Coordinates of C-alpha atoms in Angstrom, one line a residue:
Chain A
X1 CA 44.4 152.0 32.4
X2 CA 45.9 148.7 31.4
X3 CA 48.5 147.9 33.8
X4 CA 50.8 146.2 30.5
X5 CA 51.6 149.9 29.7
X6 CA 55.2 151.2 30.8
X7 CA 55.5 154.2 31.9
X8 CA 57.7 157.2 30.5
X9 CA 58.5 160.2 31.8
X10 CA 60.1 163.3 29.5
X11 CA 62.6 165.8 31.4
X12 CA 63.7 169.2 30.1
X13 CA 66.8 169.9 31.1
X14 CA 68.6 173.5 29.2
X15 CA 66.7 172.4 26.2
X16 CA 65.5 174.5 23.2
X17 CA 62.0 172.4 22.9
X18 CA 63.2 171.6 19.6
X19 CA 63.6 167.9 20.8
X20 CA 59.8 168.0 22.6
X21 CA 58.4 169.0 19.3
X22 CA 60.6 166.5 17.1
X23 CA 58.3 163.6 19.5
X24 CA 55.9 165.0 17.4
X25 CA 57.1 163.9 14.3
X26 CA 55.6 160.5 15.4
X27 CA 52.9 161.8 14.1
X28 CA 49.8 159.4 14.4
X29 CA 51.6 157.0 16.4
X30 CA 51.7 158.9 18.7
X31 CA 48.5 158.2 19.8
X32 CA 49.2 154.2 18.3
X33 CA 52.1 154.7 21.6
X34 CA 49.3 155.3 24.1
X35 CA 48.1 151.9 23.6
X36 CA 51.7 150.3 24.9
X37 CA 52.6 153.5 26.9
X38 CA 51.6 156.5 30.1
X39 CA 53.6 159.3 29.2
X40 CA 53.4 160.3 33.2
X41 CA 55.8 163.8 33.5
X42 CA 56.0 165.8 30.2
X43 CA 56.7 169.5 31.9
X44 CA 56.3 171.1 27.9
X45 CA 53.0 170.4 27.3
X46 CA 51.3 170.4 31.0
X47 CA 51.8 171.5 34.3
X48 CA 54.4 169.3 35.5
X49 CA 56.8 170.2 38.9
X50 CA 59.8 168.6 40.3
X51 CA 57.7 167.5 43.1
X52 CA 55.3 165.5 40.5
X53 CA 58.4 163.7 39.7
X54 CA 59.4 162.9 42.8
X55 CA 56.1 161.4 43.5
X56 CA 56.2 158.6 40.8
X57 CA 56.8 155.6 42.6
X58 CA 58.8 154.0 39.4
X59 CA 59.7 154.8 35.9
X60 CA 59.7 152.3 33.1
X61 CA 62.1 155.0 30.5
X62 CA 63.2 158.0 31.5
X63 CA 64.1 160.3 28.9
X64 CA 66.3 163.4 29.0
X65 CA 66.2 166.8 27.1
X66 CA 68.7 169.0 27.2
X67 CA 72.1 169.9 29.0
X68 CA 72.6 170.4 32.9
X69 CA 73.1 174.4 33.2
X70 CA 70.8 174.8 36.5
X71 CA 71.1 173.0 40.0
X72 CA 68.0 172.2 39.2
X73 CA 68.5 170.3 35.9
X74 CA 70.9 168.1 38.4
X75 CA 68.8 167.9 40.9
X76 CA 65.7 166.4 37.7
X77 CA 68.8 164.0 36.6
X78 CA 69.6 162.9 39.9
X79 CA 65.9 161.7 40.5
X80 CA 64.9 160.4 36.9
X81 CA 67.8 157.9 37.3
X82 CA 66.6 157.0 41.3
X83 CA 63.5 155.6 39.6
X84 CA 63.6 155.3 35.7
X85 CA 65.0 151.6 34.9
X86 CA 66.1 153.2 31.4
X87 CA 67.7 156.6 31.3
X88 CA 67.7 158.5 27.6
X89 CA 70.0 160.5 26.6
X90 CA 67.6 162.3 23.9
X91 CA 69.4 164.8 21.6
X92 CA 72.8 166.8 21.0
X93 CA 72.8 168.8 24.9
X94 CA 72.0 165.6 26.6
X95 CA 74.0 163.4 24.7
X96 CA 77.0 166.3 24.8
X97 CA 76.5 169.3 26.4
X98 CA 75.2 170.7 22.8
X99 CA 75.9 174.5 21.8
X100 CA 75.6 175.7 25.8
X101 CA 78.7 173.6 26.0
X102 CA 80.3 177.0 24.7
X103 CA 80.0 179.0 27.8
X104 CA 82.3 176.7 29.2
X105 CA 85.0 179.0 27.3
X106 CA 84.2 181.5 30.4
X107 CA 83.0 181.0 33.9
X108 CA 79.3 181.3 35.8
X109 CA 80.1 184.6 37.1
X110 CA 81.9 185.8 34.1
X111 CA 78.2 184.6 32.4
X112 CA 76.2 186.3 34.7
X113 CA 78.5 189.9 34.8
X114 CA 78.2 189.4 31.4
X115 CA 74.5 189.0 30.6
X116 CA 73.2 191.2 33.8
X117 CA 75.5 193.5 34.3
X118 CA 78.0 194.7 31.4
X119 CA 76.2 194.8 27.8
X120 CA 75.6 198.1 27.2
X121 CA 71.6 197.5 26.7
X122 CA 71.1 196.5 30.4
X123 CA 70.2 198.7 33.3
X124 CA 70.7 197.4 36.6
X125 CA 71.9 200.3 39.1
X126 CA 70.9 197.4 41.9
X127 CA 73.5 194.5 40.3
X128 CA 71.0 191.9 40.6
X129 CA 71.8 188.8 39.2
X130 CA 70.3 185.0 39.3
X131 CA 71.3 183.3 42.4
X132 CA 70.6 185.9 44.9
X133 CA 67.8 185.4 47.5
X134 CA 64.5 186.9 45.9
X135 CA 61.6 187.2 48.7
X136 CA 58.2 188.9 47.4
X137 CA 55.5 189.4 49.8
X138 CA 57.1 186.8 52.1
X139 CA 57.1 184.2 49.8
X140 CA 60.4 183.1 48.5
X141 CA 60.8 183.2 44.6
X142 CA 64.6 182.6 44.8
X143 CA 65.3 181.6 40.8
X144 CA 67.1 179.1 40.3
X145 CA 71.0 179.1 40.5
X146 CA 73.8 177.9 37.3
X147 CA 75.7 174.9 37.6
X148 CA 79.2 176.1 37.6
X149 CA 79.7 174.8 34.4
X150 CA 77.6 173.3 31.4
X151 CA 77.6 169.8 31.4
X152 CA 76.3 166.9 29.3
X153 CA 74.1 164.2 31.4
X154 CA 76.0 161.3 31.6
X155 CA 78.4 163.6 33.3
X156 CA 75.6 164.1 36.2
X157 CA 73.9 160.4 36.1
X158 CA 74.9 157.0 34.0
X159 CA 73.0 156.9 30.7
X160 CA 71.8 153.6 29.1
X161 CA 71.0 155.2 25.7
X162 CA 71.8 158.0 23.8
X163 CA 69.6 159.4 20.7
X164 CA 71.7 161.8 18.8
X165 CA 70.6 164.6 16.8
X166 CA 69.6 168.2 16.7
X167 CA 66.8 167.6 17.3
X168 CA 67.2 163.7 16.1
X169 CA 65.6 163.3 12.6
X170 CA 62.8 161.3 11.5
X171 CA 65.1 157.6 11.1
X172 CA 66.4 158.6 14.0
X173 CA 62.7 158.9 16.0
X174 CA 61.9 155.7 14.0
X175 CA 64.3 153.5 15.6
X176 CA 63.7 154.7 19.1
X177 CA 60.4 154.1 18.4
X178 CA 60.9 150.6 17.8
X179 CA 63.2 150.5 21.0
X180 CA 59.9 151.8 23.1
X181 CA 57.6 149.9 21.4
X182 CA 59.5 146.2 21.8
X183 CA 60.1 147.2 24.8
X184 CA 56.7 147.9 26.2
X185 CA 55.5 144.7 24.3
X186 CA 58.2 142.5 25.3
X187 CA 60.0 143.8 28.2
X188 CA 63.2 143.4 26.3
X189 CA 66.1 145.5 27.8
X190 CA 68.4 147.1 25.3
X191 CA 71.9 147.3 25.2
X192 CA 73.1 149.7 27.7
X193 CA 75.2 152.6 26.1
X194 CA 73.4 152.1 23.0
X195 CA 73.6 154.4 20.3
X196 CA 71.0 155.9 17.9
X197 CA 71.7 156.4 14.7
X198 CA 75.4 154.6 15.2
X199 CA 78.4 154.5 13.7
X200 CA 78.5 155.5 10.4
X201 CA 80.0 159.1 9.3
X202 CA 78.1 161.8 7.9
X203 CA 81.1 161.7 4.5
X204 CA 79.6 157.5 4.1
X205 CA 76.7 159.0 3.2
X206 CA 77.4 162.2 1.7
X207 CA 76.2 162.6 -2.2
X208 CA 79.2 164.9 -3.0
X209 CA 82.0 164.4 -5.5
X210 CA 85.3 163.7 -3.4
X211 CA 88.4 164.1 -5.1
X212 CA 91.1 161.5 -5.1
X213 CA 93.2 163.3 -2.6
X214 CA 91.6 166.3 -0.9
X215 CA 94.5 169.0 -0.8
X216 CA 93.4 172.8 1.0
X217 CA 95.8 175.4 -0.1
X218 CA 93.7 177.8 1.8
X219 CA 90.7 178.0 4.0
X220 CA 87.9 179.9 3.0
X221 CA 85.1 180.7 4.9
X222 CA 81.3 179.9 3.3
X223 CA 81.0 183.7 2.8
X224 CA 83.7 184.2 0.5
X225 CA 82.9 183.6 -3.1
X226 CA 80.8 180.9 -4.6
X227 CA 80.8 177.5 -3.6
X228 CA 80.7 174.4 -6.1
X229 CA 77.5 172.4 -5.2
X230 CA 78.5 169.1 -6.4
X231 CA 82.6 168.7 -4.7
X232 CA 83.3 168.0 -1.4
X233 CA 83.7 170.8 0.7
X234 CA 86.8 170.2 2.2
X235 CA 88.5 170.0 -1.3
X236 CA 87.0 173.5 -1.8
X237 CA 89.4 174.7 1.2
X238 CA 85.9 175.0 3.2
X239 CA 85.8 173.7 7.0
X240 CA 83.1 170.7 7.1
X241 CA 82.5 168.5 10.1
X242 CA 81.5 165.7 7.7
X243 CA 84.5 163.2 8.5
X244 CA 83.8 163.3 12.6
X245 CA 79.9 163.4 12.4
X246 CA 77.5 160.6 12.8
X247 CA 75.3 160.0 9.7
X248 CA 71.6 160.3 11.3
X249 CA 70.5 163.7 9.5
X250 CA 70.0 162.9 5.6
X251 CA 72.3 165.1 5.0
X252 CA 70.0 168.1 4.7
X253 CA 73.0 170.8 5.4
X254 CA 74.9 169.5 2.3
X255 CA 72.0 169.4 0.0
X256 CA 71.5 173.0 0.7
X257 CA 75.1 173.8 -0.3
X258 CA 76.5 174.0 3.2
X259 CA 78.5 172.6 5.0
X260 CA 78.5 170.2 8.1
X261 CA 78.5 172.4 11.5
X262 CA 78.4 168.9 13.7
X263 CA 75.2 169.2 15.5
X264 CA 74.7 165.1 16.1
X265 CA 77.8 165.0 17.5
X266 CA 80.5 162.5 16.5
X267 CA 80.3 158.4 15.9
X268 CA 81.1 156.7 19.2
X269 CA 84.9 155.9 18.9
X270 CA 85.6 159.0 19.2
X271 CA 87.6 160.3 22.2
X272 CA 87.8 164.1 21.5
X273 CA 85.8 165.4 18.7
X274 CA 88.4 168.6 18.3
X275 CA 91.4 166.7 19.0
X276 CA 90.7 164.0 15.9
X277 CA 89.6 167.1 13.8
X278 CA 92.8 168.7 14.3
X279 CA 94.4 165.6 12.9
X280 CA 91.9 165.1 9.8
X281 CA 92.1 169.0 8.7
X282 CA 95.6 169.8 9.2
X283 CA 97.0 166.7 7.2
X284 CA 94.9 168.0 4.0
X285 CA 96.9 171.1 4.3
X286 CA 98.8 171.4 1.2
X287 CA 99.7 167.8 1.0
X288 CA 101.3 167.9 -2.1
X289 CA 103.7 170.7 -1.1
X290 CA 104.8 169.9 2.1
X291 CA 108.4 169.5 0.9
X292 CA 108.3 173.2 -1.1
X293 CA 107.0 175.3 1.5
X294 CA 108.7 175.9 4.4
X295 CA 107.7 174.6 8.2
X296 CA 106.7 178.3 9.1
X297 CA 105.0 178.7 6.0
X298 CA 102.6 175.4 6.5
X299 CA 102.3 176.7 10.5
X300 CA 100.8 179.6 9.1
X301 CA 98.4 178.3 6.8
X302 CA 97.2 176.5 9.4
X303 CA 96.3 178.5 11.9
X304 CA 94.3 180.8 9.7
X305 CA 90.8 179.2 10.9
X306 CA 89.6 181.1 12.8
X307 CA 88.0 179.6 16.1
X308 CA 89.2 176.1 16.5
X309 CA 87.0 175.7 19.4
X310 CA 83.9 177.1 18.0
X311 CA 84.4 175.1 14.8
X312 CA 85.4 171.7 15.7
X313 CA 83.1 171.7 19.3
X314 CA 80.7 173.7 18.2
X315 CA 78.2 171.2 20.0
X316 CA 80.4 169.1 21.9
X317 CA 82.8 171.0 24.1
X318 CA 81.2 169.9 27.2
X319 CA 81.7 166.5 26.3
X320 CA 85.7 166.8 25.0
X321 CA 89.0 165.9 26.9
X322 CA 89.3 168.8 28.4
X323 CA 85.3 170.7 28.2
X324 CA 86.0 174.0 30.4
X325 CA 88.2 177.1 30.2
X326 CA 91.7 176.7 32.0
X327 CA 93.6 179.2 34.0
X328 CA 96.9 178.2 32.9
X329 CA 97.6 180.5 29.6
X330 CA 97.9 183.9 32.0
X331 CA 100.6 182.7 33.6
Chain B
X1 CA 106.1 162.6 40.7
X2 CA 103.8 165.6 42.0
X3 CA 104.9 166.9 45.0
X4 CA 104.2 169.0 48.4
X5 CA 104.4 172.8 48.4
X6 CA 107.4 173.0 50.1
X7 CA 109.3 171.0 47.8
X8 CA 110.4 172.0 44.6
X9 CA 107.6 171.0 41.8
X10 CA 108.8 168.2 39.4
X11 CA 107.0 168.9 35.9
X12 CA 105.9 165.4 34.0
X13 CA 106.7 165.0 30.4
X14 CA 105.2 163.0 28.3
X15 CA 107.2 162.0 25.2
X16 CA 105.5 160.6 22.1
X17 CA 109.0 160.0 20.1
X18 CA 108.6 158.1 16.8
X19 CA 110.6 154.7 16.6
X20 CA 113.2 155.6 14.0
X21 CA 114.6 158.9 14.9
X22 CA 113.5 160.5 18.0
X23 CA 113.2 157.2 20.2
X24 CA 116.7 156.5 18.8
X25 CA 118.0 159.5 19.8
X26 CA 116.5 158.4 23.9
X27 CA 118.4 155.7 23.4
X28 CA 121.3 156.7 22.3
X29 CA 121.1 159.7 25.3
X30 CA 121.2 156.5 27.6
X31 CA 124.0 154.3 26.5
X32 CA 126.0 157.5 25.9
X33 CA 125.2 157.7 29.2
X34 CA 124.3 161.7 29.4
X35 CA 122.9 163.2 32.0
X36 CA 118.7 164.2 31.8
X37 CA 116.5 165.4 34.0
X38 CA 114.1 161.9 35.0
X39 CA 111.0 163.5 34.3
X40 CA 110.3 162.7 30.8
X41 CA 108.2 159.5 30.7
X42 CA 108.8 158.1 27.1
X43 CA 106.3 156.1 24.4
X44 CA 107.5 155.0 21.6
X45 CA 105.2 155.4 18.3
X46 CA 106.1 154.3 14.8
X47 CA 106.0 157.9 13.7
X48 CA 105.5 161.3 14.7
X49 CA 102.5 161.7 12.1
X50 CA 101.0 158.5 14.4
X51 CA 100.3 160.8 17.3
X52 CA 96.8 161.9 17.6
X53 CA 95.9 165.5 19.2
X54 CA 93.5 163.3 21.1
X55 CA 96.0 161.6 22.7
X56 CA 98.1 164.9 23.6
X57 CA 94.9 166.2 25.2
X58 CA 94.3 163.2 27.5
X59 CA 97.7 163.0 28.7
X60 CA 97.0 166.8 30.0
X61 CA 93.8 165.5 31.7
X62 CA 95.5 162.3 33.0
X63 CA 98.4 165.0 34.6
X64 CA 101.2 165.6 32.2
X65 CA 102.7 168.8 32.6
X66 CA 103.9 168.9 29.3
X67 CA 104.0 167.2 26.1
X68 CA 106.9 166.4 23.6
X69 CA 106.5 165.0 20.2
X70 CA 109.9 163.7 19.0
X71 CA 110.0 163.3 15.0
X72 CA 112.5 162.5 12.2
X73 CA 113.9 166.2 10.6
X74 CA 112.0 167.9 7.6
X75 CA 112.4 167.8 5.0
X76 CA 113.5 164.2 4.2
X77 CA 114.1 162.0 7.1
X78 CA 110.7 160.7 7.7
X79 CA 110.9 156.9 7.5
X80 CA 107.5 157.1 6.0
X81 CA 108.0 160.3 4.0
X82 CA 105.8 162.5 5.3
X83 CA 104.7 162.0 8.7
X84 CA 106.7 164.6 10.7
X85 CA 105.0 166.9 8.1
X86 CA 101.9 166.4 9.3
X87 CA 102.6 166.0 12.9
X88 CA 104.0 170.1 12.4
X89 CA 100.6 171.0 10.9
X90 CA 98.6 169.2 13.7
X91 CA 100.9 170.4 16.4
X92 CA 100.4 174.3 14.8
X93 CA 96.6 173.9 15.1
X94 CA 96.7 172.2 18.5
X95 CA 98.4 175.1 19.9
X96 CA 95.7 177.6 19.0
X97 CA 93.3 175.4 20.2
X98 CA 95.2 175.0 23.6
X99 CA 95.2 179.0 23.7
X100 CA 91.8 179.1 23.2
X101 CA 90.8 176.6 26.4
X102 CA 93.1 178.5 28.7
X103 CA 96.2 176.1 28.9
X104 CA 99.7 177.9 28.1
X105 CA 100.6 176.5 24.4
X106 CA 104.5 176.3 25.8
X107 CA 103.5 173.1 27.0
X108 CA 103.3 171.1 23.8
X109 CA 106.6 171.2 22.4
X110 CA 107.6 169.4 18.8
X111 CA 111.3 168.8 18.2
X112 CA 113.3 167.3 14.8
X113 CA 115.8 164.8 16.8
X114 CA 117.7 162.4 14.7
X115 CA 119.4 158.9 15.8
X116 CA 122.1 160.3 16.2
X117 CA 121.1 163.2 18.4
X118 CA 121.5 162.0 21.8
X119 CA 123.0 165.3 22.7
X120 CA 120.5 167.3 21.5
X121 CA 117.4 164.7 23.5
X122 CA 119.2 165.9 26.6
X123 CA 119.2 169.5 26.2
X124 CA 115.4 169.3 24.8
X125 CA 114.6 167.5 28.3
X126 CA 116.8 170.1 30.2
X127 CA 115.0 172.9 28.4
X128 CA 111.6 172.0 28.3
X129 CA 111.9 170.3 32.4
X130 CA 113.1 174.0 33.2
X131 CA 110.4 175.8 31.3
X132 CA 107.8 173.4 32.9
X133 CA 108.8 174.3 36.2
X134 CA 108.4 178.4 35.5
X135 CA 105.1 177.3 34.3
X136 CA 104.5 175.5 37.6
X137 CA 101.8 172.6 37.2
X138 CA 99.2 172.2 35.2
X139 CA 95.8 172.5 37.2
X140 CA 92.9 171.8 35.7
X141 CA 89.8 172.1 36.4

C-alpha cells in the first residue's frame, strides 16, 4: 500500500443507500480511484462497526450519507469530524435533513406511538417500542434510540462541503470526483463550505416555454387534467420547485412532464427554502387582477394548496428557519 | 424585553412598515405625540411587497413575539402600484404555513395604515401588544 493514497472513509447516517450506489456511477474509475485513494470504513458494502471507526488513527475525507435520526448517527458524526481533515456533506439528508426532515411535523414519541403502537395493522399487547432496554440471553441487544428530532449534519458537526442531490447526479459525481482526485494528487484543500453543483436554479436550465408574465388563476394539482409538455409549469397554475432549486439534475423530472418536487435542495443564498417560496408563488397569483378581485377573494385563492409544508420543504424542513413542530397554535 | 415569571410578560413586535405609508403613519403617531405601548420595534422597508416571509420567519427564531407588516391601503395607494397586493397574498400563505409548524397564525398581523393614520398605528400596537400577551411568548423549540 503506497503511503501517497489518502484515506476516505463513507458514513451512513438515516440514508436510503441510494447515495452508496450513486458512488457507483463512477463506474471504472472507481477502480482508476484506488490508485490515489483507501476507501478505509464503507459500512454498505462490508462489515464495518462504529468501533472500526473509532480505531482509524486519521481520515484524509470523511464523507457523510444521510440525515442524523439515531443517537447513533450523532455519535458516527461526532467521530468522523474528530479525525476526518474534510467532512462531506454527500446528498439531500446530509446536506438538509432530506424527506425524514418531515417527521419533524410531530415529535419522537408521537413517531414511535405512531408506528409501534396505534396503526391498526400492528399487534403489540406488550407496548414495546425502540428505546427500551432489550436483554436476550444476558447479552444486551438494546436498539438503538431516535434523536429527538431529524436533523441535517451540519446541525450535529461543521461541514466543509456539501454535494447536493438525490442521490447527486452523474455532473454532480464528476466534479467531486475531481475534488478527490486533485486532492489526493496534490494535497490541495478546497474551499470550505463549498458547494456541488452551485448556484444556478433549476428554471436557468429548464427547456420549457415560460411565458412573459407567469399569472396562476388557479392551482391545480398534476392529477387534474392534462398537462402541456412544452409551457412552464407554473404558468399552467401547477406548483413547481423550479425557481428555489439548484440546477445539478439535468432536469430529468421536467422532461418527463413533471414537475420539480426539490429534492437537491435550494441554491446557497437561500435562508428558508418555504419562506422564499411563499414570496415567489403567491405574487403570480392573479397578477393581472389584483385590483378587480377583492383582498378576501386573492386570500382565498391562495390558500388552496394544499400542504405548504409538504410542498415547499418537502426535503428541506430540517434545514429551514424554523425545522420542527411548535407548540404554540393550541394555545 | 423578556421578563421573569412574576412579572407581567412584555410581547416584542416586530414591525416591517413600508417607507411611504405605514412608517409615515409611526411617525406621525410620534410627533402627534400619542400614546403606544413601547414594544413595537420598527424597520422601515421601501414597501410592504419588499418584506420577504424569510425574514418574518427569522425574526420568530431570533425572539419576536409577533410580527406586523404595515403597508399602503388597497386598492390604490401603493407607491409602487402593487406591492401591498402582494405582501396580502404572501401574508395569506404564510399563515397556513405557520398553522402547519405549530405557531398560532395571530401572530403575524398585516394592516393598511396610511400617512395620515397615526391614530389608527396606535390602536394596531395597543391591539396586537394585548393579543400578544393572551398568547403569552413565543417558545420555540
Amino acid at each position: 500500500m503506497s503511503t501517497n493514497k489518502i484515506k476516505i472513509t463513507i458514513v451512513p447516517g438515516a440514508a436510503c443507500g441510494g447515495c452508496d450506489v450513486s458512488l457507483a456511477n463512477l463506474g471504472e474509475r472507481l477502480l482508476e480511484a484506488t490508485e490515489l485513494v483507501d476507501i478505509v470504513f464503507w459500512p454498505t458494502v462490508a462489515d464495518f462497526k462504529l468501533e472500526d471507526l473509532k480505531n482509524l488513527d486519521h481520515i484524509d475525507i470523511g464523507i457523510f450519507i444521510g440525515s442524523i435520526r439515531l443517537e447513533k448517527h450523532a455519535e458516527a458524526a461526532k467521530i468522523l469530524r474528530e479525525k476526518a481533515k474534510f467532512v462531506v456533506a454527500y446528498g439531500t439528508c446530509a446536506c438538509y435533513g432530506g424527506i425524514f426532515g418531515l417527521g419533524n411535523l410531530s415529535t419522537r414519541e408521537e413517531l414511535l406511538k405512531k408506528v409501534y403502537l396505534n396503526t391498526p395493522t400492528t399487534e403489540n399487547p406488550e407496548e414495546k417500542i425502540p428505546g427500551q432496554k432489550v436483554v436476550i440471553n444476558g447479552v444486551d441487544v438494546t436498539p438503538p434510540r431516535l434523536t429527538e428530532w431529524n436533523l441535517p449534519l451540519n446541525n450535529i458537526v461543521t461541514v466543509d462541503l456539501y454535494v447536493q442531490g438525490c442521490p447527486p447526479i452523474e455532473d454532480s459525481i464528476n466534479h467531486f470526483y475531481e475534488v478527490l482526485v486533485s486532492y489526493a494528487k496534490n494535497r490541495k484543500p478546497f474551499e470550505k463550505g463549498m458547494m456541488i453543483p452551485g448556484a444556478k436554479t433549476l428554471c436557468d436550465i429548464c427547456p420549457r416555454k415560460k411565458p412573459e408574465k407567469i399569472v396562476i388563476e388557479k392551482f391545480r394539482r398534476v392529477h387534474e387534467g392534462p398537462i402541456d409538455d412544452e409551457l412552464c409549469f407554473l404558468a399552467q397554475g401547477i406548483i413547481c420547485l423550479g425557481p428555489i432549486t439548484v440546477a445539478g439534475c439535468g432536469a430529468s423530472c421536467i422532461k418527463a412532464n413533471m414537475p420539480c418536487r426539490g429534492c437537491l435542495g435550494p441554491p446557497a443564498d437561500i435562508i428558508d427554502r418555504a419562506g422564499k417560496f411563499i414570496s415567489t408563488i403567491a405574487s403570480l397569483v392573479e397578477i393581472e387582477r389584483e385590483k378587480e378581485l377583492s383582498d378576501e377573494e386573492l386570500m382565498r385563492i391562495v390558500q388552496e394548496i394544499v400542504d405548504p409544508v409538504g410542498t415547499f420543504h418537502r426535503f428541506t424542513f430540517s434545514s429551514g428557519v424554523i425545522n420542527k413542530k411548535q407548540e404554540d397554535a393550541k394555545k | 424585553m423578556k421578563v421573569s415569571n412574576h412579572e407581567e410578560f412584555e410581547p416584542r413586535i416586530v414591525a416591517f412598515l413600508c417607507r411611504w405609508c405605514a412608517y409615515a403613519g409611526a411617525d406621525l403617531a410620534g410627533v402627534s405625540r400619542l400614546e403606544y405601548p413601547p414594544n413595537v420595534i420598527p424597520i422601515l422597508v421601501p414597501c410592504s411587497g419588499r418584506v420577504d416571509p424569510q425574514y418574518i420567519l427569522l425574526a420568530f427564531k431570533n425572539g419576536a413575539d409577533g410580527v406586523l407588516i404595515g403597508g399602503c391601503h388597497t386598492p390604490n395607494d401603493c407607491h409602487y402600484v402593487s406591492g401591498n397586493y402582494k405582501a396580502l397574498k404572501r401574508y395569506a400563505l404564510l399563515k397556513k404555513y405557520l398553522e402547519q409548524i405549530g405557531i398560532n397564525p395571530a401572530r403575524v398581523r398585516l394592516e393598511w395604515i396610511s400617512a395620515t393614520e397615526g391614530q389608527k398605528f396606535a390602536r394596531v400596537i395597543r391591539e396586537f401588544t394585548e393579543e400578544l400577551k393572551k398568547l403569552g411568548p413565543l417558545r420555540l423549540r
